Amino acid sequence: MTEFLEMGGHGGYVWSAYGITMVVLIISGWAASRRHRQALRLAKLAGAGPGPARKPKVTEI
Amino acid sequence: MSLKSWFHRFGSAPFVYRLCSALAPWFAGSAALLTVVGLVGGLGLAPEDYLQGDSFRIMYIHFPSAAIGMGAYVMMAVAAAVGFIWHLKLGHAAAAAIAPLGAVFMTLALITGAIWGRPTWGTYWEWGDARLMSSLLLVFLYLGYMALRAAYEERDKGDRVAAVLAVVGVVNVPIIHYSVNWWNTLHQGSTVTRSDPTITGDMLWPLVFTLFGLGLLFAWMLMNRLRGEIVERERHTRWLQDYLTGPAQ
């Protein structure tokens, strides 16, 4: 187990690289989901908006 | 199905939104599985490098981060170009969704690369190194795209101006790739992405897993961001309001 953690003397480098990556990716993933949920919440509040809801046409985005 | 109808389908916000919603959990699950397998292989099973020892294991996150960071930029440029040329807002939405994620992955590539560089080259960073400089430039291009887009009050205008930056900047991606061939760099030459790979199989297989695993993770995050972009843009449309209020009462 100690061998695994020490990584032949390079443990500090290997584990800090993996650690930073994991933290950043977790935060990124959470932020992306949060963004989506936030948008949904705001859209609900906006309701039908200032004008009448438009009927979507085939090419409309 | 004809090309034209595919174009219409993927240009339709409700279709893309529902597709992303349906696919997202599958991508998350498979991302987790592949990444775990890759990490077990990379950290535990692969033999140590004859020169670098165990520090080379950083490759299993460094290489995928860089590949994804670069690939994402190309995706962003294509999406922005599609949005610009065909006035397809979904293209701009996709580009906007990609940008922050691509920036994150490319920055991770630089950070993990710097950490790996210390025991290997004796330094974390080297100004003037072609691979490092062009990679750093890519991060700035991502940030530039995001900043330029945000600078405009009219979202559509910001989309179009930033799209030009995205497309102009895409030339940097092949420059990054070939930099190690064209210039004298600290960074080693290609061992994997070449016609005759020089990496041994028992070191390579975990890399395939972490590459696809992290790639799927990127895709999952992208789907969430894209869903958020679509919701913001489609706030006042009928389809979204119906979706939010649920099936017809």
CSV table of C-alpha atoms in Angstrom, one decimal:
chain,number,residue,atom,x,y,z
A,1,MET,CA,0.0,0.0,0.0
A,2,THR,CA,2.8,2.4,0.9
A,3,GLU,CA,4.5,1.6,-2.4
A,4,PHE,CA,1.3,2.6,-4.2
A,5,LEU,CA,1.1,5.9,-2.3
A,6,GLU,CA,4.8,6.6,-2.7
A,7,MET,CA,4.8,6.0,-6.5
A,8,GLY,CA,8.6,5.3,-6.5
A,9,GLY,CA,9.3,8.6,-4.9
A,10,HIS,CA,7.0,10.6,-7.2
A,11,GLY,CA,4.0,10.3,-5.0
A,12,GLY,CA,3.7,14.0,-4.5
A,13,TYR,CA,3.5,14.7,-8.2
A,14,VAL,CA,1.2,11.9,-9.1
A,15,TRP,CA,-1.3,12.4,-6.4
A,16,SER,CA,-1.4,16.2,-6.6
A,17,ALA,CA,-2.1,15.9,-10.4
A,18,TYR,CA,-4.8,13.3,-9.9
A,19,GLY,CA,-6.2,15.2,-6.9
A,20,ILE,CA,-6.5,18.6,-8.7
A,21,THR,CA,-8.0,16.9,-11.7
A,22,MET,CA,-10.6,15.1,-9.7
A,23,VAL,CA,-11.6,18.2,-7.7
A,24,VAL,CA,-11.8,20.4,-10.8
A,25,LEU,CA,-13.9,17.9,-12.7
A,26,ILE,CA,-16.3,17.3,-9.8
A,27,ILE,CA,-16.8,21.1,-9.5
A,28,SER,CA,-17.2,21.4,-13.3
A,29,GLY,CA,-19.8,18.7,-13.4
A,30,TRP,CA,-21.7,20.1,-10.6
A,31,ALA,CA,-21.6,23.6,-12.1
A,32,ALA,CA,-22.9,22.3,-15.4
A,33,SER,CA,-25.9,20.6,-13.8
A,34,ARG,CA,-26.5,23.6,-11.6
A,35,ARG,CA,-26.6,25.9,-14.6
A,36,HIS,CA,-29.2,23.8,-16.2
A,37,ARG,CA,-31.4,23.6,-13.1
A,38,GLN,CA,-31.1,27.4,-12.7
A,39,ALA,CA,-32.2,28.0,-16.3
A,40,LEU,CA,-35.2,25.8,-15.7
A,41,ARG,CA,-36.1,27.7,-12.5
A,42,LEU,CA,-35.8,31.0,-14.3
A,43,ALA,CA,-37.8,29.8,-17.3
A,44,LYS,CA,-40.6,28.7,-15.0
A,45,LEU,CA,-40.7,32.1,-13.3
A,46,ALA,CA,-40.7,33.9,-16.7
A,47,GLY,CA,-43.9,32.1,-17.4
A,48,ALA,CA,-45.3,32.8,-20.9
A,49,GLY,CA,-43.1,35.9,-21.2
A,50,PRO,CA,-44.0,39.4,-22.3
A,51,GLY,CA,-45.8,38.4,-25.5
A,52,PRO,CA,-47.9,35.5,-26.6
A,53,ALA,CA,-46.1,32.2,-26.9
A,54,ARG,CA,-44.9,31.6,-30.4
A,55,LYS,CA,-45.9,28.4,-32.3
A,56,PRO,CA,-42.6,26.7,-33.2
A,57,LYS,CA,-42.1,26.4,-36.9
A,58,VAL,CA,-40.0,23.6,-38.4
A,59,THR,CA,-36.9,25.6,-38.9
A,60,GLU,CA,-37.2,27.8,-35.8
A,61,ILE,CA,-34.6,27.3,-33.2
B,1,MET,CA,-33.7,9.7,-43.8
B,2,SER,CA,-32.4,12.5,-46.0
B,3,LEU,CA,-29.5,14.8,-45.0
B,4,LYS,CA,-31.9,17.7,-45.1
B,5,SER,CA,-34.3,16.1,-42.5
B,6,TRP,CA,-31.3,15.3,-40.3
B,7,PHE,CA,-30.3,18.9,-40.5
B,8,HIS,CA,-33.8,20.0,-39.5
B,9,ARG,CA,-33.9,17.5,-36.6
B,10,PHE,CA,-30.6,18.6,-35.1
B,11,GLY,CA,-31.4,22.2,-35.7
B,12,SER,CA,-34.6,21.8,-33.6
B,13,ALA,CA,-34.1,22.9,-30.0
B,14,PRO,CA,-36.8,20.7,-28.5
B,15,PHE,CA,-35.4,17.6,-30.3
B,16,VAL,CA,-31.9,18.3,-29.2
B,17,TYR,CA,-33.1,19.1,-25.6
B,18,ARG,CA,-35.0,15.9,-25.3
B,19,LEU,CA,-32.1,13.9,-26.9
B,20,CYS,CA,-29.6,15.3,-24.4
B,21,SER,CA,-32.0,14.6,-21.5
B,22,ALA,CA,-32.5,11.0,-22.6
B,23,LEU,CA,-28.8,10.3,-23.2
B,24,ALA,CA,-27.3,12.1,-20.2
B,25,PRO,CA,-27.6,9.4,-17.6
B,26,TRP,CA,-26.1,6.8,-20.0
B,27,PHE,CA,-23.1,9.0,-20.6
B,28,ALA,CA,-22.6,9.6,-16.9
B,29,GLY,CA,-22.7,5.9,-16.1
B,30,SER,CA,-20.4,4.8,-18.9
B,31,ALA,CA,-18.0,7.7,-18.2
B,32,ALA,CA,-17.7,6.6,-14.6
B,33,LEU,CA,-17.2,2.9,-15.5
B,34,LEU,CA,-14.6,3.5,-18.2
B,35,THR,CA,-12.7,6.0,-16.1
B,36,VAL,CA,-12.5,3.7,-13.1
B,37,VAL,CA,-11.3,0.8,-15.2
B,38,GLY,CA,-8.7,3.1,-16.8
B,39,LEU,CA,-7.5,4.4,-13.4
B,40,VAL,CA,-7.2,1.0,-11.9
B,41,GLY,CA,-5.1,0.0,-14.9
B,42,GLY,CA,-3.1,3.2,-15.1
B,43,LEU,CA,-2.3,3.5,-11.4
B,44,GLY,CA,-2.1,-0.1,-10.5
B,45,LEU,CA,-1.5,-2.5,-13.4
B,46,ALA,CA,0.6,-0.7,-16.0
B,47,PRO,CA,4.4,-1.3,-15.5
B,48,GLU,CA,6.5,1.6,-14.5
B,49,ASP,CA,8.4,3.5,-17.2
B,50,TYR,CA,12.1,2.5,-17.6
B,51,LEU,CA,13.2,6.2,-17.5
B,52,GLN,CA,10.4,8.1,-15.7
B,53,GLY,CA,9.4,5.5,-13.1
B,54,ASP,CA,5.9,6.0,-11.7
B,55,SER,CA,5.5,9.7,-12.6
B,56,PHE,CA,4.5,8.8,-16.1
B,57,ARG,CA,1.2,7.6,-14.7
B,58,ILE,CA,0.1,11.3,-14.9
B,59,MET,CA,-0.2,10.6,-18.6
B,60,TYR,CA,-3.5,8.8,-17.9
B,61,ILE,CA,-5.2,12.1,-17.1
B,62,HIS,CA,-2.8,14.5,-18.9
B,63,PHE,CA,-3.2,13.0,-22.4
B,64,PRO,CA,-7.1,12.8,-22.3
B,65,SER,CA,-7.4,16.3,-20.9
B,66,ALA,CA,-5.3,17.7,-23.7
B,67,ALA,CA,-7.0,15.6,-26.4
B,68,ILE,CA,-10.4,16.7,-25.1
B,69,GLY,CA,-9.3,20.3,-24.8
B,70,MET,CA,-8.2,20.4,-28.4
B,71,GLY,CA,-11.0,18.3,-29.8
B,72,ALA,CA,-13.5,20.5,-28.0
B,73,TYR,CA,-12.1,23.6,-29.6
B,74,VAL,CA,-12.6,22.1,-33.1
B,75,MET,CA,-16.2,21.2,-32.1
B,76,MET,CA,-16.7,24.7,-30.8
B,77,ALA,CA,-15.4,26.2,-34.0
B,78,VAL,CA,-17.5,24.0,-36.2
B,79,ALA,CA,-20.6,24.7,-34.1
B,80,ALA,CA,-20.0,28.4,-34.2
B,81,ALA,CA,-19.4,28.3,-38.0
B,82,VAL,CA,-22.6,26.4,-38.5
B,83,GLY,CA,-24.4,29.0,-36.4
B,84,PHE,CA,-22.8,31.8,-38.3
B,85,ILE,CA,-23.3,30.5,-41.9
B,86,TRP,CA,-26.8,29.0,-41.6
B,87,HIS,CA,-28.1,31.4,-38.8
B,88,LEU,CA,-28.7,28.3,-36.7
B,89,LYS,CA,-29.0,29.5,-33.1
B,90,LEU,CA,-28.4,26.0,-31.8
B,91,GLY,CA,-24.9,26.1,-33.3
B,92,HIS,CA,-24.2,29.1,-31.2
B,93,ALA,CA,-25.8,27.5,-28.2
B,94,ALA,CA,-23.5,24.5,-28.7
B,95,ALA,CA,-20.4,26.6,-29.0
B,96,ALA,CA,-21.3,28.6,-25.9
B,97,ALA,CA,-21.8,25.4,-24.0
B,98,ILE,CA,-18.5,23.9,-25.1
B,99,ALA,CA,-16.3,26.9,-24.4
B,100,PRO,CA,-16.1,26.8,-20.6
B,101,LEU,CA,-15.6,23.0,-20.6
B,102,GLY,CA,-12.9,23.1,-23.2
B,103,ALA,CA,-11.1,25.8,-21.2
B,104,VAL,CA,-11.3,23.6,-18.1
B,105,PHE,CA,-9.9,20.5,-19.8
B,106,MET,CA,-7.1,22.4,-21.6
B,107,THR,CA,-6.2,24.1,-18.3
B,108,LEU,CA,-6.1,20.7,-16.6
B,109,ALA,CA,-3.8,19.5,-19.3
B,110,LEU,CA,-1.4,22.4,-18.6
B,111,ILE,CA,-1.5,21.9,-14.9
B,112,THR,CA,-1.0,18.1,-15.0
B,113,GLY,CA,1.6,18.6,-17.6
B,114,ALA,CA,3.5,21.1,-15.5
B,115,ILE,CA,3.4,18.8,-12.5
B,116,TRP,CA,4.6,15.9,-14.7
B,117,GLY,CA,7.3,18.2,-16.1
B,118,ARG,CA,9.0,18.9,-12.8
B,119,PRO,CA,10.4,15.5,-12.1
B,120,THR,CA,10.9,14.8,-15.9
B,121,TRP,CA,12.4,18.0,-17.2
B,122,GLY,CA,13.4,19.6,-14.0
B,123,THR,CA,11.0,22.5,-14.5
B,124,TYR,CA,7.2,23.1,-14.2
B,125,TRP,CA,7.1,25.5,-17.1
B,126,GLU,CA,9.2,26.8,-20.0
B,127,TRP,CA,8.3,30.1,-21.7
B,128,GLY,CA,9.0,29.9,-25.4
B,129,ASP,CA,8.4,26.2,-25.6
B,130,ALA,CA,6.3,25.7,-28.7
B,131,ARG,CA,3.9,23.0,-27.3
B,132,LEU,CA,3.4,24.9,-24.0
B,133,MET,CA,2.9,28.3,-25.6
B,134,SER,CA,0.4,27.1,-28.2
B,135,SER,CA,-1.5,25.2,-25.6
B,136,LEU,CA,-1.7,28.2,-23.4
B,137,LEU,CA,-2.9,30.2,-26.3
B,138,LEU,CA,-5.7,27.8,-26.8
B,139,VAL,CA,-6.9,28.5,-23.2
B,140,PHE,CA,-6.8,32.2,-24.0
B,141,LEU,CA,-8.8,31.6,-27.2
B,142,TYR,CA,-11.5,29.8,-25.1
B,143,LEU,CA,-11.5,32.6,-22.6
B,144,GLY,CA,-11.5,35.2,-25.4
B,145,TYR,CA,-14.5,33.5,-27.0
B,146,MET,CA,-16.4,33.7,-23.7
B,147,ALA,CA,-15.4,37.2,-22.9
B,148,LEU,CA,-16.2,38.5,-26.4
B,149,ARG,CA,-19.6,36.9,-26.4
B,150,ALA,CA,-20.4,38.4,-23.0
B,151,ALA,CA,-19.3,41.9,-24.1
B,152,TYR,CA,-22.3,42.3,-26.3
B,153,GLU,CA,-25.7,43.2,-25.0
B,154,GLU,CA,-27.5,41.6,-27.9
B,155,ARG,CA,-26.8,37.9,-27.5
B,156,ASP,CA,-27.2,37.2,-31.2
B,157,LYS,CA,-24.6,39.8,-32.1
B,158,GLY,CA,-22.2,38.4,-29.4
B,159,ASP,CA,-22.7,34.9,-30.8
B,160,ARG,CA,-21.7,36.0,-34.3
B,161,VAL,CA,-18.7,38.1,-33.4
B,162,ALA,CA,-17.3,35.4,-31.1
B,163,ALA,CA,-17.9,32.8,-33.8
B,164,VAL,CA,-15.4,34.6,-36.0
B,165,LEU,CA,-12.8,34.4,-33.2
B,166,ALA,CA,-13.6,30.7,-32.7
B,167,VAL,CA,-13.1,29.9,-36.4
B,168,VAL,CA,-9.9,32.0,-36.8
B,169,GLY,CA,-8.4,30.4,-33.7
B,170,VAL,CA,-8.9,26.8,-34.9
B,171,VAL,CA,-5.7,26.9,-36.8
B,172,ASN,CA,-3.9,26.7,-33.4
B,173,VAL,CA,-5.1,23.1,-32.9
B,174,PRO,CA,-2.9,21.5,-35.6
B,175,ILE,CA,-0.1,23.8,-34.6
B,176,ILE,CA,-0.3,22.4,-31.1
B,177,HIS,CA,-0.2,18.9,-32.5
B,178,TYR,CA,2.7,19.4,-34.8
B,179,SER,CA,4.6,21.8,-32.6
B,180,VAL,CA,6.8,18.9,-31.3
B,181,ASN,CA,7.8,18.0,-34.8
B,182,TRP,CA,8.3,21.5,-36.2
B,183,TRP,CA,10.2,23.0,-33.2
B,184,ASN,CA,12.8,21.9,-30.7
B,185,THR,CA,10.6,21.4,-27.6
B,186,LEU,CA,10.9,20.2,-24.1
B,187,HIS,CA,7.8,18.2,-24.6
B,188,GLN,CA,8.4,14.8,-26.1
B,189,GLY,CA,7.3,13.9,-29.6
B,190,SER,CA,4.2,11.8,-30.3
B,191,THR,CA,4.3,8.3,-29.1
B,192,VAL,CA,0.6,7.4,-29.6
B,193,THR,CA,-0.8,9.6,-32.4
B,194,ARG,CA,1.5,8.5,-35.1
B,195,SER,CA,1.5,5.9,-37.8
B,196,ASP,CA,3.8,3.5,-35.8
B,197,PRO,CA,3.0,4.0,-32.1
B,198,THR,CA,6.0,3.5,-29.9
B,199,ILE,CA,4.1,2.9,-26.6
B,200,THR,CA,3.9,-0.6,-25.3
B,201,GLY,CA,0.5,-2.3,-25.1
B,202,ASP,CA,0.4,-2.8,-21.4
B,203,MET,CA,0.9,0.9,-20.9
B,204,LEU,CA,-1.5,1.9,-23.7
B,205,TRP,CA,-4.7,0.0,-22.8
B,206,PRO,CA,-5.6,2.0,-19.6
B,207,LEU,CA,-5.1,5.2,-21.6
B,208,VAL,CA,-7.8,4.1,-24.1
B,209,PHE,CA,-10.1,3.7,-21.1
B,210,THR,CA,-9.4,7.0,-19.5
B,211,LEU,CA,-9.5,8.8,-22.8
B,212,PHE,CA,-13.0,7.5,-23.6
B,213,GLY,CA,-14.1,7.7,-20.0
B,214,LEU,CA,-13.1,11.4,-19.6
B,215,GLY,CA,-14.4,12.0,-23.1
B,216,LEU,CA,-17.8,10.7,-22.1
B,217,LEU,CA,-17.6,12.8,-18.9
B,218,PHE,CA,-17.0,15.9,-21.1
B,219,ALA,CA,-19.9,14.9,-23.3
B,220,TRP,CA,-22.2,14.5,-20.2
B,221,MET,CA,-21.2,17.9,-18.9
B,222,LEU,CA,-21.7,19.4,-22.3
B,223,MET,CA,-25.2,18.0,-22.5
B,224,ASN,CA,-26.1,19.7,-19.3
B,225,ARG,CA,-24.6,23.0,-20.4
B,226,LEU,CA,-26.4,22.7,-23.7
B,227,ARG,CA,-29.7,22.0,-22.0
B,228,GLY,CA,-29.1,25.1,-19.9
B,229,GLU,CA,-28.3,27.2,-23.0
B,230,ILE,CA,-31.4,25.9,-24.8
B,231,VAL,CA,-33.7,26.7,-21.9
B,232,GLU,CA,-32.3,30.2,-21.6
B,233,ARG,CA,-32.8,30.9,-25.3
B,234,GLU,CA,-36.1,29.2,-25.6
B,235,ARG,CA,-37.6,30.7,-22.4
B,236,HIS,CA,-40.6,32.2,-24.0
B,237,THR,CA,-41.5,29.5,-26.5
B,238,ARG,CA,-44.5,27.3,-26.3
B,239,TRP,CA,-42.7,24.0,-26.3
B,240,LEU,CA,-40.6,24.9,-23.3
B,241,GLN,CA,-43.5,26.2,-21.3
B,242,ASP,CA,-45.5,23.0,-22.1
B,243,TYR,CA,-42.4,21.0,-21.0
B,244,LEU,CA,-42.1,22.9,-17.8
B,245,THR,CA,-45.8,22.7,-16.8
B,246,GLY,CA,-45.9,19.0,-17.6
B,247,PRO,CA,-48.3,16.9,-19.7
B,248,ALA,CA,-51.6,18.5,-20.6
B,249,GLN,CA,-53.9,18.8,-17.6
